[in-house]
Amino acid sequence: MIANDSKLKVVSLGSGSASQMLQGVAENGFKNSEIDVILVDNDFRALEVGRKNARCLGIEDIIDLRETTVGKFLKEADASINLIEMVWLTDYFDDDRFFSYLCGIHSALKEKGFFLGANITSKEESDYAHGVACWPRMYYRKKEEILENLKRSGFKEIWTGDCGLYTICIAQK
């Protein structure tokens, strides 16, 4: 599926099932002629769940699945994307990769495009997450660190907010 200039192009990096994004697209009544949604994940099974979710919502014709890594996708992307979201994924990237991906996201966005992201900030539940639930290592970043990385990667307008254990950010190119 190739987006033309009149369509919104939206990308979910590390999309998994993309249930929240797809629900939002469906509830806002976007039509095939108005939007293309690209789900990017390196797990084929997660993408298949995304396809099933889109089918149940009646929007399967607007999604494109890309089984690849975030890094590979960003290297191939052009500056044609209106919105990129990557939530609940940056927690697993070390500082160098985190910054590199932010630079790649910035490059992939159209002028005035938006990035929606989140990163775990609070270590409040880390004992449970890593001791009991056996989650892999996570990178807890302070809001100030997230802001600094977004600025260094080229974003002009940045908004942040607290959401439980996470800092949510919206950044505009």
PDB file of C-alpha atoms in Angstrom:
ATOM      1  CA  MET A   1       0.000   0.000   0.000  1.00  0.00           C
ATOM      2  CA  ILE A   2       1.555   3.330  -1.049  1.00  0.00           C
ATOM      3  CA  ALA A   3       0.356   6.587   0.471  1.00  0.00           C
ATOM      4  CA  ASN A   4      -0.151   9.613  -1.723  1.00  0.00           C
ATOM      5  CA  ASP A   5       0.292  13.202  -0.509  1.00  0.00           C
ATOM      6  CA  SER A   6      -3.376  13.643   0.354  1.00  0.00           C
ATOM      7  CA  LYS A   7      -3.430  10.666   2.719  1.00  0.00           C
ATOM      8  CA  LEU A   8      -2.258  10.658   6.305  1.00  0.00           C
ATOM      9  CA  LYS A   9       0.553   8.186   6.783  1.00  0.00           C
ATOM     10  CA  VAL A  10       0.727   6.748  10.284  1.00  0.00           C
ATOM     11  CA  VAL A  11       3.322   4.268  11.558  1.00  0.00           C
ATOM     12  CA  SER A  12       3.334   2.187  14.720  1.00  0.00           C
ATOM     13  CA  LEU A  13       6.863   1.019  15.594  1.00  0.00           C
ATOM     14  CA  GLY A  14       6.968  -2.178  17.614  1.00  0.00           C
ATOM     15  CA  SER A  15       3.245  -2.279  17.044  1.00  0.00           C
ATOM     16  CA  GLY A  16       2.465  -5.665  18.523  1.00  0.00           C
ATOM     17  CA  SER A  17      -1.295  -6.125  18.182  1.00  0.00           C
ATOM     18  CA  ALA A  18      -1.751  -2.347  17.673  1.00  0.00           C
ATOM     19  CA  SER A  19      -5.125  -2.631  19.388  1.00  0.00           C
ATOM     20  CA  GLN A  20      -5.185   0.921  20.773  1.00  0.00           C
ATOM     21  CA  MET A  21      -4.031   2.587  17.562  1.00  0.00           C
ATOM     22  CA  LEU A  22      -6.415   0.590  15.389  1.00  0.00           C
ATOM     23  CA  GLN A  23      -9.297   1.297  17.752  1.00  0.00           C
ATOM     24  CA  GLY A  24      -8.531   5.018  17.541  1.00  0.00           C
ATOM     25  CA  VAL A  25      -8.395   4.943  13.744  1.00  0.00           C
ATOM     26  CA  ALA A  26     -11.686   3.034  13.556  1.00  0.00           C
ATOM     27  CA  GLU A  27     -13.457   5.274  16.069  1.00  0.00           C
ATOM     28  CA  ASN A  28     -12.428   8.378  14.142  1.00  0.00           C
ATOM     29  CA  GLY A  29     -14.021   7.027  10.974  1.00  0.00           C
ATOM     30  CA  PHE A  30     -10.997   7.260   8.680  1.00  0.00           C
ATOM     31  CA  LYS A  31     -11.615   5.880   5.215  1.00  0.00           C
ATOM     32  CA  ASN A  32      -9.196   4.123   2.863  1.00  0.00           C
ATOM     33  CA  SER A  33      -8.843   7.310   0.832  1.00  0.00           C
ATOM     34  CA  GLU A  34      -7.753   9.300   3.914  1.00  0.00           C
ATOM     35  CA  ILE A  35      -5.177   7.247   5.799  1.00  0.00           C
ATOM     36  CA  ASP A  36      -2.577   4.497   5.547  1.00  0.00           C
ATOM     37  CA  VAL A  37      -1.460   2.763   8.727  1.00  0.00           C
ATOM     38  CA  ILE A  38       1.805   0.813   8.765  1.00  0.00           C
ATOM     39  CA  LEU A  39       2.348  -1.656  11.583  1.00  0.00           C
ATOM     40  CA  VAL A  40       6.029  -2.466  12.145  1.00  0.00           C
ATOM     41  CA  ASP A  41       7.123  -5.366  14.313  1.00  0.00           C
ATOM     42  CA  ASN A  42       9.770  -8.055  14.050  1.00  0.00           C
ATOM     43  CA  ASP A  43       7.295 -10.663  15.355  1.00  0.00           C
ATOM     44  CA  PHE A  44       5.077 -12.104  12.624  1.00  0.00           C
ATOM     45  CA  ARG A  45       2.598 -13.457  15.190  1.00  0.00           C
ATOM     46  CA  ALA A  46       2.070 -10.002  16.692  1.00  0.00           C
ATOM     47  CA  LEU A  47       1.466  -8.554  13.231  1.00  0.00           C
ATOM     48  CA  GLU A  48      -1.086 -11.277  12.491  1.00  0.00           C
ATOM     49  CA  VAL A  49      -2.956 -10.309  15.671  1.00  0.00           C
ATOM     50  CA  GLY A  50      -2.857  -6.710  14.401  1.00  0.00           C
ATOM     51  CA  ARG A  51      -4.325  -7.846  11.083  1.00  0.00           C
ATOM     52  CA  LYS A  52      -7.107  -9.732  12.895  1.00  0.00           C
ATOM     53  CA  ASN A  53      -7.827  -6.681  15.077  1.00  0.00           C
ATOM     54  CA  ALA A  54      -8.057  -4.481  11.974  1.00  0.00           C
ATOM     55  CA  ARG A  55     -10.359  -7.012  10.270  1.00  0.00           C
ATOM     56  CA  CYS A  56     -12.678  -7.072  13.316  1.00  0.00           C
ATOM     57  CA  LEU A  57     -12.813  -3.260  13.227  1.00  0.00           C
ATOM     58  CA  GLY A  58     -13.521  -3.205   9.485  1.00  0.00           C
ATOM     59  CA  ILE A  59     -10.303  -1.351   8.613  1.00  0.00           C
ATOM     60  CA  GLU A  60      -8.083  -4.129   7.275  1.00  0.00           C
ATOM     61  CA  ASP A  61      -7.867  -2.352   3.900  1.00  0.00           C
ATOM     62  CA  ILE A  62      -5.972   0.610   5.392  1.00  0.00           C
ATOM     63  CA  ILE A  63      -3.172  -1.301   7.116  1.00  0.00           C
ATOM     64  CA  ASP A  64       0.162  -2.497   5.808  1.00  0.00           C
ATOM     65  CA  LEU A  65       2.225  -4.956   7.836  1.00  0.00           C
ATOM     66  CA  ARG A  66       6.025  -4.766   7.895  1.00  0.00           C
ATOM     67  CA  GLU A  67       7.886  -7.624   9.545  1.00  0.00           C
ATOM     68  CA  THR A  68      11.182  -5.907  10.301  1.00  0.00           C
ATOM     69  CA  THR A  69      13.098  -4.209  13.075  1.00  0.00           C
ATOM     70  CA  VAL A  70      12.651  -0.582  14.038  1.00  0.00           C
ATOM     71  CA  GLY A  71      16.186   0.208  12.880  1.00  0.00           C
ATOM     72  CA  LYS A  72      15.757  -1.343   9.423  1.00  0.00           C
ATOM     73  CA  PHE A  73      12.395   0.325   8.912  1.00  0.00           C
ATOM     74  CA  LEU A  74      13.755   3.758   9.833  1.00  0.00           C
ATOM     75  CA  LYS A  75      16.782   3.366   7.541  1.00  0.00           C
ATOM     76  CA  GLU A  76      14.449   2.734   4.586  1.00  0.00           C
ATOM     77  CA  ALA A  77      11.796   5.332   5.462  1.00  0.00           C
ATOM     78  CA  ASP A  78      11.549   8.594   3.599  1.00  0.00           C
ATOM     79  CA  ALA A  79      10.333  11.890   5.019  1.00  0.00           C
ATOM     80  CA  SER A  80       6.688  11.157   4.231  1.00  0.00           C
ATOM     81  CA  ILE A  81       5.158  10.105   7.553  1.00  0.00           C
ATOM     82  CA  ASN A  82       2.668  12.300   9.414  1.00  0.00           C
ATOM     83  CA  LEU A  83       2.686  10.423  12.722  1.00  0.00           C
ATOM     84  CA  ILE A  84       4.983   7.818  14.241  1.00  0.00           C
ATOM     85  CA  GLU A  85       4.126   6.193  17.533  1.00  0.00           C
ATOM     86  CA  MET A  86       6.435   4.040  19.594  1.00  0.00           C
ATOM     87  CA  VAL A  87       5.159   3.348  23.073  1.00  0.00           C
ATOM     88  CA  TRP A  88       6.201   0.702  25.591  1.00  0.00           C
ATOM     89  CA  LEU A  89       9.273  -0.122  23.498  1.00  0.00           C
ATOM     90  CA  THR A  90      11.952   2.501  24.199  1.00  0.00           C
ATOM     91  CA  ASP A  91      12.295   1.070  27.698  1.00  0.00           C
ATOM     92  CA  TYR A  92      14.412  -1.725  26.204  1.00  0.00           C
ATOM     93  CA  PHE A  93      16.875   0.425  24.216  1.00  0.00           C
ATOM     94  CA  ASP A  94      20.183   1.563  25.642  1.00  0.00           C
ATOM     95  CA  ASP A  95      20.949   5.287  25.449  1.00  0.00           C
ATOM     96  CA  ASP A  96      22.810   5.137  22.128  1.00  0.00           C
ATOM     97  CA  ARG A  97      20.078   3.146  20.378  1.00  0.00           C
ATOM     98  CA  PHE A  98      17.361   5.319  21.939  1.00  0.00           C
ATOM     99  CA  PHE A  99      18.975   8.470  20.553  1.00  0.00           C
ATOM    100  CA  SER A 100      19.693   6.848  17.178  1.00  0.00           C
ATOM    101  CA  TYR A 101      16.042   5.813  16.804  1.00  0.00           C
ATOM    102  CA  LEU A 102      14.842   9.296  17.740  1.00  0.00           C
ATOM    103  CA  CYS A 103      17.067  10.707  14.975  1.00  0.00           C
ATOM    104  CA  GLY A 104      15.664   8.146  12.541  1.00  0.00           C
ATOM    105  CA  ILE A 105      12.107   8.976  13.556  1.00  0.00           C
ATOM    106  CA  HIS A 106      12.797  12.680  13.077  1.00  0.00           C
ATOM    107  CA  SER A 107      14.177  12.012   9.581  1.00  0.00           C
ATOM    108  CA  ALA A 108      11.212   9.805   8.611  1.00  0.00           C
ATOM    109  CA  LEU A 109       8.614  12.440   9.524  1.00  0.00           C
ATOM    110  CA  LYS A 110       7.232  15.065   7.184  1.00  0.00           C
ATOM    111  CA  GLU A 111       7.797  18.673   8.191  1.00  0.00           C
ATOM    112  CA  LYS A 112       5.371  19.377  11.081  1.00  0.00           C
ATOM    113  CA  GLY A 113       4.958  15.603  11.593  1.00  0.00           C
ATOM    114  CA  PHE A 114       4.446  14.190  15.073  1.00  0.00           C
ATOM    115  CA  PHE A 115       6.091  11.547  17.220  1.00  0.00           C
ATOM    116  CA  LEU A 116       4.157   9.986  20.091  1.00  0.00           C
ATOM    117  CA  GLY A 117       6.302   8.063  22.545  1.00  0.00           C
ATOM    118  CA  ALA A 118       6.582   6.795  26.072  1.00  0.00           C
ATOM    119  CA  ASN A 119       9.389   5.645  28.332  1.00  0.00           C
ATOM    120  CA  ILE A 120       9.277   4.168  31.798  1.00  0.00           C
ATOM    121  CA  THR A 121      10.395   6.724  34.362  1.00  0.00           C
ATOM    122  CA  SER A 122       9.498   5.345  37.771  1.00  0.00           C
ATOM    123  CA  LYS A 123      11.316   2.406  39.330  1.00  0.00           C
ATOM    124  CA  GLU A 124       8.410   1.955  41.740  1.00  0.00           C
ATOM    125  CA  GLU A 125       7.540  -1.533  40.454  1.00  0.00           C
ATOM    126  CA  SER A 126      10.993  -2.605  39.254  1.00  0.00           C
ATOM    127  CA  ASP A 127      11.445  -5.252  41.965  1.00  0.00           C
ATOM    128  CA  TYR A 128       8.250  -6.956  40.841  1.00  0.00           C
ATOM    129  CA  ALA A 129       8.877  -6.468  37.103  1.00  0.00           C
ATOM    130  CA  HIS A 130      12.391  -7.885  37.158  1.00  0.00           C
ATOM    131  CA  GLY A 131      12.219 -10.195  40.176  1.00  0.00           C
ATOM    132  CA  VAL A 132       8.786 -11.794  39.904  1.00  0.00           C
ATOM    133  CA  ALA A 133       7.618 -11.172  36.332  1.00  0.00           C
ATOM    134  CA  CYS A 134      11.157 -11.717  34.965  1.00  0.00           C
ATOM    135  CA  TRP A 135      10.988  -8.821  32.514  1.00  0.00           C
ATOM    136  CA  PRO A 136      14.207  -8.108  30.646  1.00  0.00           C
ATOM    137  CA  ARG A 137      16.440  -5.189  31.552  1.00  0.00           C
ATOM    138  CA  MET A 138      14.730  -1.829  31.163  1.00  0.00           C
ATOM    139  CA  TYR A 139      16.143   1.674  30.785  1.00  0.00           C
ATOM    140  CA  TYR A 140      14.444   4.032  33.209  1.00  0.00           C
ATOM    141  CA  ARG A 141      14.806   7.597  31.922  1.00  0.00           C
ATOM    142  CA  LYS A 142      13.974  10.805  33.700  1.00  0.00           C
ATOM    143  CA  LYS A 143      11.684  13.225  31.913  1.00  0.00           C
ATOM    144  CA  GLU A 144      14.621  15.624  31.523  1.00  0.00           C
ATOM    145  CA  GLU A 145      16.682  12.928  29.752  1.00  0.00           C
ATOM    146  CA  ILE A 146      13.839  12.223  27.338  1.00  0.00           C
ATOM    147  CA  LEU A 147      13.432  15.937  26.596  1.00  0.00           C
ATOM    148  CA  GLU A 148      17.151  16.410  26.020  1.00  0.00           C
ATOM    149  CA  ASN A 149      17.309  13.475  23.598  1.00  0.00           C
ATOM    150  CA  LEU A 150      14.281  14.724  21.669  1.00  0.00           C
ATOM    151  CA  LYS A 151      15.834  18.194  21.361  1.00  0.00           C
ATOM    152  CA  ARG A 152      19.223  16.807  20.284  1.00  0.00           C
ATOM    153  CA  SER A 153      17.549  14.668  17.622  1.00  0.00           C
ATOM    154  CA  GLY A 154      15.990  17.779  16.059  1.00  0.00           C
ATOM    155  CA  PHE A 155      12.452  18.075  17.399  1.00  0.00           C
ATOM    156  CA  LYS A 156      11.228  21.659  17.721  1.00  0.00           C
ATOM    157  CA  GLU A 157       8.070  21.408  19.797  1.00  0.00           C
ATOM    158  CA  ILE A 158       7.865  18.921  22.649  1.00  0.00           C
ATOM    159  CA  TRP A 159       5.119  18.196  25.144  1.00  0.00           C
ATOM    160  CA  THR A 160       5.462  15.726  28.021  1.00  0.00           C
ATOM    161  CA  GLY A 161       3.217  14.368  30.708  1.00  0.00           C
ATOM    162  CA  ASP A 162       3.199  11.783  33.443  1.00  0.00           C
ATOM    163  CA  CYS A 163       1.125   8.648  32.974  1.00  0.00           C
ATOM    164  CA  GLY A 164       1.554   6.288  35.886  1.00  0.00           C
ATOM    165  CA  LEU A 165       5.083   4.901  35.775  1.00  0.00           C
ATOM    166  CA  TYR A 166       5.718   6.441  32.349  1.00  0.00           C
ATOM    167  CA  THR A 167       6.542   9.766  30.775  1.00  0.00           C
ATOM    168  CA  ILE A 168       4.532  10.319  27.624  1.00  0.00           C
ATOM    169  CA  CYS A 169       5.868  12.661  24.971  1.00  0.00           C
ATOM    170  CA  ILE A 170       4.545  14.258  21.830  1.00  0.00           C
ATOM    171  CA  ALA A 171       7.179  15.902  19.671  1.00  0.00           C
ATOM    172  CA  GLN A 172       6.735  17.821  16.442  1.00  0.00           C
ATOM    173  CA  LYS A 173       9.335  18.111  13.695  1.00  0.00           C
TER     174      LYS A 173
END
